[in-house]
Amino acid sequence: MIKLIRLTSGEEIIADVTEAAAGGYHIEDVSIILPTENGIGLADLMPYSKMNEQKTFIKESSVLFVTEPVDGLAEQYKSIHSKIVTPPRKIIT
C-alpha cells in the first residue's frame, strides 16, 4: 500500500509499504518529498543506488509515524512509479 513515512531523521518519504514481521517495514519504489517553489515535489531517495529496484527494509526505530497520503500526492506518486510505459503519441496520416 502507498504510505507516507516520517523518519526520525526528519525526512518524509512516500513508498509502497508492507509491514515486516521483524519489527519494521519493507519499502519499494521510494521517493523523498521535497519542498519546491510550487509546493512539494518527489525525487528518488537514493538515485545513485539500486534501492529503487528492490525492496528495502527499514527498522521501526527509524520511523516516527506512517500515514496515508492525500489523493493528489498519491496520484503524483503513481504516475512517477507506474510500471506501464506509454508510447509517444503519434497521429497516423
mmCIF file with all atom_site columns, N, CA and C in Angstrom, residues 18-93:
data_model
loop_
_atom_site.group_PDB
_atom_site.id
_atom_site.type_symbol
_atom_site.label_atom_id
_atom_site.label_alt_id
_atom_site.label_comp_id
_atom_site.label_asym_id
_atom_site.label_entity_id
_atom_site.label_seq_id
_atom_site.pdbx_PDB_ins_code
_atom_site.Cartn_x
_atom_site.Cartn_y
_atom_site.Cartn_z
_atom_site.occupancy
_atom_site.B_iso_or_equiv
_atom_site.pdbx_formal_charge
_atom_site.auth_seq_id
_atom_site.auth_comp_id
_atom_site.auth_asym_id
_atom_site.auth_atom_id
_atom_site.pdbx_PDB_model_num
ATOM 1   N N  . THR A 1 18 ? 4.965  -2.439 3.070   1.00 0.00 ? 18 THR A N  1
ATOM 2   C CA . THR A 1 18 ? 4.365  -3.597 3.725   1.00 0.00 ? 18 THR A CA 1
ATOM 3   C C  . THR A 1 18 ? 5.061  -3.769 5.072   1.00 0.00 ? 18 THR A C  1
ATOM 4   N N  . GLU A 1 19 ? 4.281  -4.119 6.080   1.00 0.00 ? 19 GLU A N  1
ATOM 5   C CA . GLU A 1 19 ? 4.874  -4.342 7.399   1.00 0.00 ? 19 GLU A CA 1
ATOM 6   C C  . GLU A 1 19 ? 5.663  -5.638 7.387   1.00 0.00 ? 19 GLU A C  1
ATOM 7   N N  . ALA A 1 20 ? 6.813  -5.606 8.044   1.00 0.00 ? 20 ALA A N  1
ATOM 8   C CA . ALA A 1 20 ? 7.664  -6.794 8.152   1.00 0.00 ? 20 ALA A CA 1
ATOM 9   C C  . ALA A 1 20 ? 7.507  -7.401 9.540   1.00 0.00 ? 20 ALA A C  1
ATOM 10  N N  . ALA A 1 21 ? 7.594  -8.704 9.621   1.00 0.00 ? 21 ALA A N  1
ATOM 11  C CA . ALA A 1 21 ? 7.457  -9.391 10.901  1.00 0.00 ? 21 ALA A CA 1
ATOM 12  C C  . ALA A 1 21 ? 8.621  -9.077 11.832  1.00 0.00 ? 21 ALA A C  1
ATOM 13  N N  . ALA A 1 22 ? 9.728  -8.602 11.304  1.00 0.00 ? 22 ALA A N  1
ATOM 14  C CA . ALA A 1 22 ? 10.939 -8.367 12.089  1.00 0.00 ? 22 ALA A CA 1
ATOM 15  C C  . ALA A 1 22 ? 10.950 -6.999 12.774  1.00 0.00 ? 22 ALA A C  1
ATOM 16  N N  . GLY A 1 23 ? 9.797  -6.341 12.890  1.00 0.00 ? 23 GLY A N  1
ATOM 17  C CA . GLY A 1 23 ? 9.742  -5.054 13.573  1.00 0.00 ? 23 GLY A CA 1
ATOM 18  C C  . GLY A 1 23 ? 10.175 -3.891 12.706  1.00 0.00 ? 23 GLY A C  1
ATOM 19  N N  . GLY A 1 24 ? 9.608  -3.810 11.534  1.00 0.00 ? 24 GLY A N  1
ATOM 20  C CA . GLY A 1 24 ? 9.934  -2.725 10.619  1.00 0.00 ? 24 GLY A CA 1
ATOM 21  C C  . GLY A 1 24 ? 9.046  -2.769 9.403   1.00 0.00 ? 24 GLY A C  1
ATOM 22  N N  . TYR A 1 25 ? 9.537  -2.217 8.312   1.00 0.00 ? 25 TYR A N  1
ATOM 23  C CA . TYR A 1 25 ? 8.750  -2.119 7.095   1.00 0.00 ? 25 TYR A CA 1
ATOM 24  C C  . TYR A 1 25 ? 9.616  -2.461 5.888   1.00 0.00 ? 25 TYR A C  1
ATOM 25  N N  . HIS A 1 26 ? 8.996  -3.105 4.912   1.00 0.00 ? 26 HIS A N  1
ATOM 26  C CA . HIS A 1 26 ? 9.621  -3.289 3.609   1.00 0.00 ? 26 HIS A CA 1
ATOM 27  C C  . HIS A 1 26 ? 9.087  -2.161 2.741   1.00 0.00 ? 26 HIS A C  1
ATOM 28  N N  . ILE A 1 27 ? 10.000 -1.404 2.133   1.00 0.00 ? 27 ILE A N  1
ATOM 29  C CA . ILE A 1 27 ? 9.590  -0.284 1.278   1.00 0.00 ? 27 ILE A CA 1
ATOM 30  C C  . ILE A 1 27 ? 10.123 -0.515 -0.131  1.00 0.00 ? 27 ILE A C  1
ATOM 31  N N  . GLU A 1 28 ? 9.330  -0.094 -1.107  1.00 0.00 ? 28 GLU A N  1
ATOM 32  C CA . GLU A 1 28 ? 9.674  -0.281 -2.508  1.00 0.00 ? 28 GLU A CA 1
ATOM 33  C C  . GLU A 1 28 ? 9.210  0.945  -3.282  1.00 0.00 ? 28 GLU A C  1
ATOM 34  N N  . ASP A 1 29 ? 9.895  1.274  -4.382  1.00 0.00 ? 29 ASP A N  1
ATOM 35  C CA . ASP A 1 29 ? 9.567  2.461  -5.183  1.00 0.00 ? 29 ASP A CA 1
ATOM 36  C C  . ASP A 1 29 ? 9.509  3.701  -4.291  1.00 0.00 ? 29 ASP A C  1
ATOM 37  N N  . VAL A 1 30 ? 10.624 3.991  -3.643  1.00 0.00 ? 30 VAL A N  1
ATOM 38  C CA . VAL A 1 30 ? 10.691 5.043  -2.632  1.00 0.00 ? 30 VAL A CA 1
ATOM 39  C C  . VAL A 1 30 ? 11.004 6.397  -3.254  1.00 0.00 ? 30 VAL A C  1
ATOM 40  N N  . SER A 1 31 ? 10.253 7.413  -2.852  1.00 0.00 ? 31 SER A N  1
ATOM 41  C CA . SER A 1 31 ? 10.525 8.799  -3.231  1.00 0.00 ? 31 SER A CA 1
ATOM 42  C C  . SER A 1 31 ? 10.592 9.641  -1.972  1.00 0.00 ? 31 SER A C  1
ATOM 43  N N  . ILE A 1 32 ? 11.482 10.616 -1.980  1.00 0.00 ? 32 ILE A N  1
ATOM 44  C CA . ILE A 1 32 ? 11.552 11.571 -0.882  1.00 0.00 ? 32 ILE A CA 1
ATOM 45  C C  . ILE A 1 32 ? 10.695 12.773 -1.258  1.00 0.00 ? 32 ILE A C  1
ATOM 46  N N  . ILE A 1 33 ? 10.046 13.359 -0.290  1.00 0.00 ? 33 ILE A N  1
ATOM 47  C CA . ILE A 1 33 ? 9.196  14.523 -0.520  1.00 0.00 ? 33 ILE A CA 1
ATOM 48  C C  . ILE A 1 33 ? 10.033 15.772 -0.220  1.00 0.00 ? 33 ILE A C  1
ATOM 49  N N  . LEU A 1 34 ? 10.133 16.651 -1.222  1.00 0.00 ? 34 LEU A N  1
ATOM 50  C CA . LEU A 1 34 ? 10.957 17.850 -1.101  1.00 0.00 ? 34 LEU A CA 1
ATOM 51  C C  . LEU A 1 34 ? 10.117 19.103 -1.317  1.00 0.00 ? 34 LEU A C  1
ATOM 52  N N  . PRO A 1 35 ? 10.400 20.174 -0.549  1.00 0.00 ? 35 PRO A N  1
ATOM 53  C CA . PRO A 1 35 ? 9.694  21.430 -0.795  1.00 0.00 ? 35 PRO A CA 1
ATOM 54  C C  . PRO A 1 35 ? 10.195 22.066 -2.086  1.00 0.00 ? 35 PRO A C  1
ATOM 55  N N  . THR A 1 36 ? 9.283  22.689 -2.840  1.00 0.00 ? 36 THR A N  1
ATOM 56  C CA . THR A 1 36 ? 9.636  23.405 -4.064  1.00 0.00 ? 36 THR A CA 1
ATOM 57  C C  . THR A 1 36 ? 8.958  24.779 -4.032  1.00 0.00 ? 36 THR A C  1
ATOM 58  N N  . GLU A 1 37 ? 9.225  25.587 -5.042  1.00 0.00 ? 37 GLU A N  1
ATOM 59  C CA . GLU A 1 37 ? 8.580  26.896 -5.132  1.00 0.00 ? 37 GLU A CA 1
ATOM 60  C C  . GLU A 1 37 ? 7.072  26.773 -5.257  1.00 0.00 ? 37 GLU A C  1
ATOM 61  N N  . ASN A 1 38 ? 6.617  25.672 -5.880  1.00 0.00 ? 38 ASN A N  1
ATOM 62  C CA . ASN A 1 38 ? 5.188  25.482 -6.140  1.00 0.00 ? 38 ASN A CA 1
ATOM 63  C C  . ASN A 1 38 ? 4.517  24.525 -5.167  1.00 0.00 ? 38 ASN A C  1
ATOM 64  N N  . GLY A 1 39 ? 5.134  24.211 -4.048  1.00 0.00 ? 39 GLY A N  1
ATOM 65  C CA . GLY A 1 39 ? 4.547  23.279 -3.084  1.00 0.00 ? 39 GLY A CA 1
ATOM 66  C C  . GLY A 1 39 ? 5.530  22.183 -2.732  1.00 0.00 ? 39 GLY A C  1
ATOM 67  N N  . ILE A 1 40 ? 5.244  20.956 -3.201  1.00 0.00 ? 40 ILE A N  1
ATOM 68  C CA . ILE A 1 40 ? 6.149  19.842 -2.930  1.00 0.00 ? 40 ILE A CA 1
ATOM 69  C C  . ILE A 1 40 ? 6.459  19.099 -4.221  1.00 0.00 ? 40 ILE A C  1
ATOM 70  N N  . GLY A 1 41 ? 7.577  18.375 -4.193  1.00 0.00 ? 41 GLY A N  1
ATOM 71  C CA . GLY A 1 41 ? 7.976  17.556 -5.326  1.00 0.00 ? 41 GLY A CA 1
ATOM 72  C C  . GLY A 1 41 ? 8.479  16.214 -4.834  1.00 0.00 ? 41 GLY A C  1
ATOM 73  N N  . LEU A 1 42 ? 8.583  15.267 -5.732  1.00 0.00 ? 42 LEU A N  1
ATOM 74  C CA . LEU A 1 42 ? 9.076  13.939 -5.399  1.00 0.00 ? 42 LEU A CA 1
ATOM 75  C C  . LEU A 1 42 ? 10.376 13.677 -6.143  1.00 0.00 ? 42 LEU A C  1
ATOM 76  N N  . ALA A 1 43 ? 11.328 13.030 -5.463  1.00 0.00 ? 43 ALA A N  1
ATOM 77  C CA . ALA A 1 43 ? 12.596 12.646 -6.076  1.00 0.00 ? 43 ALA A CA 1
ATOM 78  C C  . ALA A 1 43 ? 12.983 11.272 -5.537  1.00 0.00 ? 43 ALA A C  1
ATOM 79  N N  . ASP A 1 44 ? 13.788 10.525 -6.308  1.00 0.00 ? 44 ASP A N  1
ATOM 80  C CA . ASP A 1 44 ? 14.284 9.240  -5.817  1.00 0.00 ? 44 ASP A CA 1
ATOM 81  C C  . ASP A 1 44 ? 15.049 9.475  -4.527  1.00 0.00 ? 44 ASP A C  1
ATOM 82  N N  . LEU A 1 45 ? 14.868 8.584  -3.548  1.00 0.00 ? 45 LEU A N  1
ATOM 83  C CA . LEU A 1 45 ? 15.523 8.748  -2.258  1.00 0.00 ? 45 LEU A CA 1
ATOM 84  C C  . LEU A 1 45 ? 17.040 8.640  -2.395  1.00 0.00 ? 45 LEU A C  1
ATOM 85  N N  . MET A 1 46 ? 17.530 7.637  -3.070  1.00 0.00 ? 46 MET A N  1
ATOM 86  C CA . MET A 1 46 ? 18.968 7.468  -3.287  1.00 0.00 ? 46 MET A CA 1
ATOM 87  C C  . MET A 1 46 ? 19.180 7.129  -4.758  1.00 0.00 ? 46 MET A C  1
ATOM 88  N N  . PRO A 1 47 ? 19.176 8.135  -5.627  1.00 0.00 ? 47 PRO A N  1
ATOM 89  C CA . PRO A 1 47 ? 19.211 7.875  -7.066  1.00 0.00 ? 47 PRO A CA 1
ATOM 90  C C  . PRO A 1 47 ? 20.484 7.189  -7.544  1.00 0.00 ? 47 PRO A C  1
ATOM 91  N N  . TYR A 1 48 ? 21.522 7.195  -6.743  1.00 0.00 ? 48 TYR A N  1
ATOM 92  C CA . TYR A 1 48 ? 22.796 6.585  -7.109  1.00 0.00 ? 48 TYR A CA 1
ATOM 93  C C  . TYR A 1 48 ? 22.915 5.142  -6.624  1.00 0.00 ? 48 TYR A C  1
ATOM 94  N N  . SER A 1 49 ? 21.835 4.580  -6.084  1.00 0.00 ? 49 SER A N  1
ATOM 95  C CA . SER A 1 49 ? 21.854 3.198  -5.605  1.00 0.00 ? 49 SER A CA 1
ATOM 96  C C  . SER A 1 49 ? 20.785 2.377  -6.313  1.00 0.00 ? 49 SER A C  1
ATOM 97  N N  . LYS A 1 50 ? 20.800 1.087  -6.096  1.00 0.00 ? 50 LYS A N  1
ATOM 98  C CA . LYS A 1 50 ? 19.796 0.192  -6.658  1.00 0.00 ? 50 LYS A CA 1
ATOM 99  C C  . LYS A 1 50 ? 18.592 0.040  -5.728  1.00 0.00 ? 50 LYS A C  1
ATOM 100 N N  . MET A 1 51 ? 18.494 0.904  -4.733  1.00 0.00 ? 51 MET A N  1
ATOM 101 C CA . MET A 1 51 ? 17.430 0.840  -3.735  1.00 0.00 ? 51 MET A CA 1
ATOM 102 C C  . MET A 1 51 ? 16.048 0.813  -4.364  1.00 0.00 ? 51 MET A C  1
ATOM 103 N N  . ASN A 1 52 ? 15.836 1.583  -5.418  1.00 0.00 ? 52 ASN A N  1
ATOM 104 C CA . ASN A 1 52 ? 14.512 1.676  -6.019  1.00 0.00 ? 52 ASN A CA 1
ATOM 105 C C  . ASN A 1 52 ? 14.174 0.498  -6.910  1.00 0.00 ? 52 ASN A C  1
ATOM 106 N N  . GLU A 1 53 ? 15.120 -0.427 -7.106  1.00 0.00 ? 53 GLU A N  1
ATOM 107 C CA . GLU A 1 53 ? 14.877 -1.612 -7.920  1.00 0.00 ? 53 GLU A CA 1
ATOM 108 C C  . GLU A 1 53 ? 14.509 -2.826 -7.080  1.00 0.00 ? 53 GLU A C  1
ATOM 109 N N  . GLN A 1 54 ? 14.525 -2.683 -5.770  1.00 0.00 ? 54 GLN A N  1
ATOM 110 C CA . GLN A 1 54 ? 14.278 -3.827 -4.893  1.00 0.00 ? 54 GLN A CA 1
ATOM 111 C C  . GLN A 1 54 ? 13.578 -3.370 -3.616  1.00 0.00 ? 54 GLN A C  1
ATOM 112 N N  . LYS A 1 55 ? 13.086 -4.333 -2.866  1.00 0.00 ? 55 LYS A N  1
ATOM 113 C CA . LYS A 1 55 ? 12.503 -3.999 -1.566  1.00 0.00 ? 55 LYS A CA 1
ATOM 114 C C  . LYS A 1 55 ? 13.634 -3.723 -0.583  1.00 0.00 ? 55 LYS A C  1
ATOM 115 N N  . THR A 1 56 ? 13.426 -2.727 0.263   1.00 0.00 ? 56 THR A N  1
ATOM 116 C CA . THR A 1 56 ? 14.411 -2.350 1.268   1.00 0.00 ? 56 THR A CA 1
ATOM 117 C C  . THR A 1 56 ? 13.745 -2.418 2.633   1.00 0.00 ? 56 THR A C  1
ATOM 118 N N  . PHE A 1 57 ? 14.476 -2.890 3.618   1.00 0.00 ? 57 PHE A N  1
ATOM 119 C CA . PHE A 1 57 ? 13.957 -2.982 4.980   1.00 0.00 ? 57 PHE A CA 1
ATOM 120 C C  . PHE A 1 57 ? 14.337 -1.723 5.744   1.00 0.00 ? 57 PHE A C  1
ATOM 121 N N  . ILE A 1 58 ? 13.357 -1.159 6.462   1.00 0.00 ? 58 ILE A N  1
ATOM 122 C CA . ILE A 1 58 ? 13.614 -0.014 7.327   1.00 0.00 ? 58 ILE A CA 1
ATOM 123 C C  . ILE A 1 58 ? 13.147 -0.377 8.731   1.00 0.00 ? 58 ILE A C  1
ATOM 124 N N  . LYS A 1 59 ? 14.033 -0.175 9.714   1.00 0.00 ? 59 LYS A N  1
ATOM 125 C CA . LYS A 1 59 ? 13.721 -0.551 11.092  1.00 0.00 ? 59 LYS A CA 1
ATOM 126 C C  . LYS A 1 59 ? 12.627 0.348  11.676  1.00 0.00 ? 59 LYS A C  1
ATOM 127 N N  . GLU A 1 60 ? 11.808 -0.239 12.502  1.00 0.00 ? 60 GLU A N  1
ATOM 128 C CA . GLU A 1 60 ? 10.726 0.506  13.155  1.00 0.00 ? 60 GLU A CA 1
ATOM 129 C C  . GLU A 1 60 ? 11.276 1.646  14.013  1.00 0.00 ? 60 GLU A C  1
ATOM 130 N N  . SER A 1 61 ? 12.476 1.467  14.567  1.00 0.00 ? 61 SER A N  1
ATOM 131 C CA . SER A 1 61 ? 13.076 2.506  15.415  1.00 0.00 ? 61 SER A CA 1
ATOM 132 C C  . SER A 1 61 ? 13.469 3.755  14.605  1.00 0.00 ? 61 SER A C  1
ATOM 133 N N  . SER A 1 62 ? 13.520 3.640  13.285  1.00 0.00 ? 62 SER A N  1
ATOM 134 C CA . SER A 1 62 ? 13.849 4.781  12.420  1.00 0.00 ? 62 SER A CA 1
ATOM 135 C C  . SER A 1 62 ? 12.613 5.540  11.961  1.00 0.00 ? 62 SER A C  1
ATOM 136 N N  . VAL A 1 63 ? 11.427 5.068  12.360  1.00 0.00 ? 63 VAL A N  1
ATOM 137 C CA . VAL A 1 63 ? 10.160 5.624  11.889  1.00 0.00 ? 63 VAL A CA 1
ATOM 138 C C  . VAL A 1 63 ? 9.429  6.333  13.028  1.00 0.00 ? 63 VAL A C  1
ATOM 139 N N  . LEU A 1 64 ? 9.021  7.596  12.779  1.00 0.00 ? 64 LEU A N  1
ATOM 140 C CA . LEU A 1 64 ? 8.188  8.302  13.750  1.00 0.00 ? 64 LEU A CA 1
ATOM 141 C C  . LEU A 1 64 ? 6.728  7.917  13.583  1.00 0.00 ? 64 LEU A C  1
ATOM 142 N N  . PHE A 1 65 ? 6.239  7.954  12.317  1.00 0.00 ? 65 PHE A N  1
ATOM 143 C CA . PHE A 1 65 ? 4.864  7.541  12.064  1.00 0.00 ? 65 PHE A CA 1
ATOM 144 C C  . PHE A 1 65 ? 4.681  7.195  10.603  1.00 0.00 ? 65 PHE A C  1
ATOM 145 N N  . VAL A 1 66 ? 3.600  6.459  10.338  1.00 0.00 ? 66 VAL A N  1
ATOM 146 C CA . VAL A 1 66 ? 3.206  6.059  8.990   1.00 0.00 ? 66 VAL A CA 1
ATOM 147 C C  . VAL A 1 66 ? 1.763  6.501  8.807   1.00 0.00 ? 66 VAL A C  1
ATOM 148 N N  . THR A 1 67 ? 1.464  7.107  7.659   1.00 0.00 ? 67 THR A N  1
ATOM 149 C CA . THR A 1 67 ? 0.117  7.612  7.419   1.00 0.00 ? 67 THR A CA 1
ATOM 150 C C  . THR A 1 67 ? -0.246 7.501  5.937   1.00 0.00 ? 67 THR A C  1
ATOM 151 N N  . GLU A 1 68 ? -1.494 7.795  5.630   1.00 0.00 ? 68 GLU A N  1
ATOM 152 C CA . GLU A 1 68 ? -1.991 7.767  4.251   1.00 0.00 ? 68 GLU A CA 1
ATOM 153 C C  . GLU A 1 68 ? -1.698 9.110  3.574   1.00 0.00 ? 68 GLU A C  1
ATOM 154 N N  . PRO A 1 69 ? -1.274 9.096  2.308   1.00 0.00 ? 69 PRO A N  1
ATOM 155 C CA . PRO A 1 69 ? -1.082 10.362 1.593   1.00 0.00 ? 69 PRO A CA 1
ATOM 156 C C  . PRO A 1 69 ? -2.421 10.931 1.126   1.00 0.00 ? 69 PRO A C  1
ATOM 157 N N  . VAL A 1 70 ? -2.466 12.246 0.915   1.00 0.00 ? 70 VAL A N  1
ATOM 158 C CA . VAL A 1 70 ? -3.657 12.849 0.319   1.00 0.00 ? 70 VAL A CA 1
ATOM 159 C C  . VAL A 1 70 ? -3.761 12.350 -1.118  1.00 0.00 ? 70 VAL A C  1
ATOM 160 N N  . ASP A 1 71 ? -4.963 12.414 -1.693  1.00 0.00 ? 71 ASP A N  1
ATOM 161 C CA . ASP A 1 71 ? -5.212 11.850 -3.019  1.00 0.00 ? 71 ASP A CA 1
ATOM 162 C C  . ASP A 1 71 ? -4.288 12.415 -4.097  1.00 0.00 ? 71 ASP A C  1
ATOM 163 N N  . GLY A 1 72 ? -4.078 13.723 -4.112  1.00 0.00 ? 72 GLY A N  1
ATOM 164 C CA . GLY A 1 72 ? -3.245 14.342 -5.138  1.00 0.00 ? 72 GLY A CA 1
ATOM 165 C C  . GLY A 1 72 ? -1.808 13.840 -5.097  1.00 0.00 ? 72 GLY A C  1
ATOM 166 N N  . LEU A 1 73 ? -1.263 13.680 -3.906  1.00 0.00 ? 73 LEU A N  1
ATOM 167 C CA . LEU A 1 73 ? 0.104  13.176 -3.758  1.00 0.00 ? 73 LEU A CA 1
ATOM 168 C C  . LEU A 1 73 ? 0.184  11.713 -4.166  1.00 0.00 ? 73 LEU A C  1
ATOM 169 N N  . ALA A 1 74 ? -0.812 10.938 -3.806  1.00 0.00 ? 74 ALA A N  1
ATOM 170 C CA . ALA A 1 74 ? -0.839 9.519  -4.191  1.00 0.00 ? 74 ALA A CA 1
ATOM 171 C C  . ALA A 1 74 ? -0.886 9.381  -5.712  1.00 0.00 ? 74 ALA A C  1
ATOM 172 N N  . GLU A 1 75 ? -1.661 10.229 -6.388  1.00 0.00 ? 75 GLU A N  1
ATOM 173 C CA . GLU A 1 75 ? -1.739 10.184 -7.849  1.00 0.00 ? 75 GLU A CA 1
ATOM 174 C C  . GLU A 1 75 ? -0.412 10.582 -8.490  1.00 0.00 ? 75 GLU A C  1
ATOM 175 N N  . GLN A 1 76 ? 0.239  11.600 -7.935  1.00 0.00 ? 76 GLN A N  1
ATOM 176 C CA . GLN A 1 76 ? 1.543  12.018 -8.446  1.00 0.00 ? 76 GLN A CA 1
ATOM 177 C C  . GLN A 1 76 ? 2.558  10.884 -8.289  1.00 0.00 ? 76 GLN A C  1
ATOM 178 N N  . TYR A 1 77 ? 2.555  10.241 -7.137  1.00 0.00 ? 77 TYR A N  1
ATOM 179 C CA . TYR A 1 77 ? 3.445  9.112  -6.881  1.00 0.00 ? 77 TYR A CA 1
ATOM 180 C C  . TYR A 1 77 ? 3.180  7.975  -7.875  1.00 0.00 ? 77 TYR A C  1
ATOM 181 N N  . LYS A 1 78 ? 1.907  7.636  -8.080  1.00 0.00 ? 78 LYS A N  1
ATOM 182 C CA . LYS A 1 78 ? 1.555  6.552  -9.003  1.00 0.00 ? 78 LYS A CA 1
ATOM 183 C C  . LYS A 1 78 ? 2.009  6.861  -10.425 1.00 0.00 ? 78 LYS A C  1
ATOM 184 N N  . SER A 1 79 ? 1.882  8.118  -10.841 1.00 0.00 ? 79 SER A N  1
ATOM 185 C CA . SER A 1 79 ? 2.282  8.464  -12.207 1.00 0.00 ? 79 SER A CA 1
ATOM 186 C C  . SER A 1 79 ? 3.801  8.353  -12.384 1.00 0.00 ? 79 SER A C  1
ATOM 187 N N  . ILE A 1 80 ? 4.558  8.624  -11.345 1.00 0.00 ? 80 ILE A N  1
ATOM 188 C CA . ILE A 1 80 ? 6.017  8.515  -11.414 1.00 0.00 ? 80 ILE A CA 1
ATOM 189 C C  . ILE A 1 80 ? 6.470  7.053  -11.396 1.00 0.00 ? 80 ILE A C  1
ATOM 190 N N  . HIS A 1 81 ? 5.838  6.241  -10.565 1.00 0.00 ? 81 HIS A N  1
ATOM 191 C CA . HIS A 1 81 ? 6.283  4.860  -10.359 1.00 0.00 ? 81 HIS A CA 1
ATOM 192 C C  . HIS A 1 81 ? 5.455  3.827  -11.113 1.00 0.00 ? 81 HIS A C  1
ATOM 193 N N  . SER A 1 82 ? 4.639  4.257  -12.045 1.00 0.00 ? 82 SER A N  1
ATOM 194 C CA . SER A 1 82 ? 3.824  3.325  -12.819 1.00 0.00 ? 82 SER A CA 1
ATOM 195 C C  . SER A 1 82 ? 4.714  2.387  -13.623 1.00 0.00 ? 82 SER A C  1
ATOM 196 N N  . LYS A 1 83 ? 4.359  1.127  -13.651 1.00 0.00 ? 83 LYS A N  1
ATOM 197 C CA . LYS A 1 83 ? 5.099  0.124  -14.423 1.00 0.00 ? 83 LYS A CA 1
ATOM 198 C C  . LYS A 1 83 ? 4.631  0.090  -15.880 1.00 0.00 ? 83 LYS A C  1
ATOM 199 N N  . ILE A 1 84 ? 3.602  0.869  -16.183 1.00 0.00 ? 84 ILE A N  1
ATOM 200 C CA . ILE A 1 84 ? 3.052  0.912  -17.538 1.00 0.00 ? 84 ILE A CA 1
ATOM 201 C C  . ILE A 1 84 ? 3.788  1.985  -18.331 1.00 0.00 ? 84 ILE A C  1
ATOM 202 N N  . VAL A 1 85 ? 4.348  1.589  -19.463 1.00 0.00 ? 85 VAL A N  1
ATOM 203 C CA . VAL A 1 85 ? 5.062  2.533  -20.325 1.00 0.00 ? 85 VAL A CA 1
ATOM 204 C C  . VAL A 1 85 ? 4.134  2.929  -21.460 1.00 0.00 ? 85 VAL A C  1
ATOM 205 N N  . THR A 1 86 ? 3.876  4.209  -21.599 1.00 0.00 ? 86 THR A N  1
ATOM 206 C CA . THR A 1 86 ? 3.018  4.684  -22.682 1.00 0.00 ? 86 THR A CA 1
ATOM 207 C C  . THR A 1 86 ? 3.888  5.205  -23.818 1.00 0.00 ? 86 THR A C  1
ATOM 208 N N  . PRO A 1 87 ? 3.613  4.789  -25.040 1.00 0.00 ? 87 PRO A N  1
ATOM 209 C CA . PRO A 1 87 ? 4.416  5.262  -26.170 1.00 0.00 ? 87 PRO A CA 1
ATOM 210 C C  . PRO A 1 87 ? 4.100  6.716  -26.480 1.00 0.00 ? 87 PRO A C  1
ATOM 211 N N  . PRO A 1 88 ? 5.035  7.403  -27.149 1.00 0.00 ? 88 PRO A N  1
ATOM 212 C CA . PRO A 1 88 ? 4.731  8.780  -27.540 1.00 0.00 ? 88 PRO A CA 1
ATOM 213 C C  . PRO A 1 88 ? 3.522  8.812  -28.465 1.00 0.00 ? 88 PRO A C  1
ATOM 214 N N  . ARG A 1 89 ? 2.739  9.845  -28.339 1.00 0.00 ? 89 ARG A N  1
ATOM 215 C CA . ARG A 1 89 ? 1.521  9.950  -29.140 1.00 0.00 ? 89 ARG A CA 1
ATOM 216 C C  . ARG A 1 89 ? 1.853  10.416 -30.549 1.00 0.00 ? 89 ARG A C  1
ATOM 217 N N  . LYS A 1 90 ? 1.462  9.635  -31.526 1.00 0.00 ? 90 LYS A N  1
ATOM 218 C CA . LYS A 1 90 ? 1.682  9.998  -32.924 1.00 0.00 ? 90 LYS A CA 1
ATOM 219 C C  . LYS A 1 90 ? 0.366  9.846  -33.664 1.00 0.00 ? 90 LYS A C  1
ATOM 220 N N  . ILE A 1 91 ? 0.151  10.744 -34.578 1.00 0.00 ? 91 ILE A N  1
ATOM 221 C CA . ILE A 1 91 ? -1.055 10.690 -35.402 1.00 0.00 ? 91 ILE A CA 1
ATOM 222 C C  . ILE A 1 91 ? -0.712 9.993  -36.707 1.00 0.00 ? 91 ILE A C  1
ATOM 223 N N  . ILE A 1 92 ? -1.456 8.983  -37.043 1.00 0.00 ? 92 ILE A N  1
ATOM 224 C CA . ILE A 1 92 ? -1.240 8.250  -38.282 1.00 0.00 ? 92 ILE A CA 1
ATOM 225 C C  . ILE A 1 92 ? -1.942 9.009  -39.396 1.00 0.00 ? 92 ILE A C  1
ATOM 226 N N  . THR A 1 93 ? -1.200 9.294  -40.451 1.00 0.00 ? 93 THR A N  1
ATOM 227 C CA . THR A 1 93 ? -1.797 10.006 -41.587 1.00 0.00 ? 93 THR A CA 1
ATOM 228 C C  . THR A 1 93 ? -1.752 9.168  -42.825 1.00 0.00 ? 93 THR A C  1
#
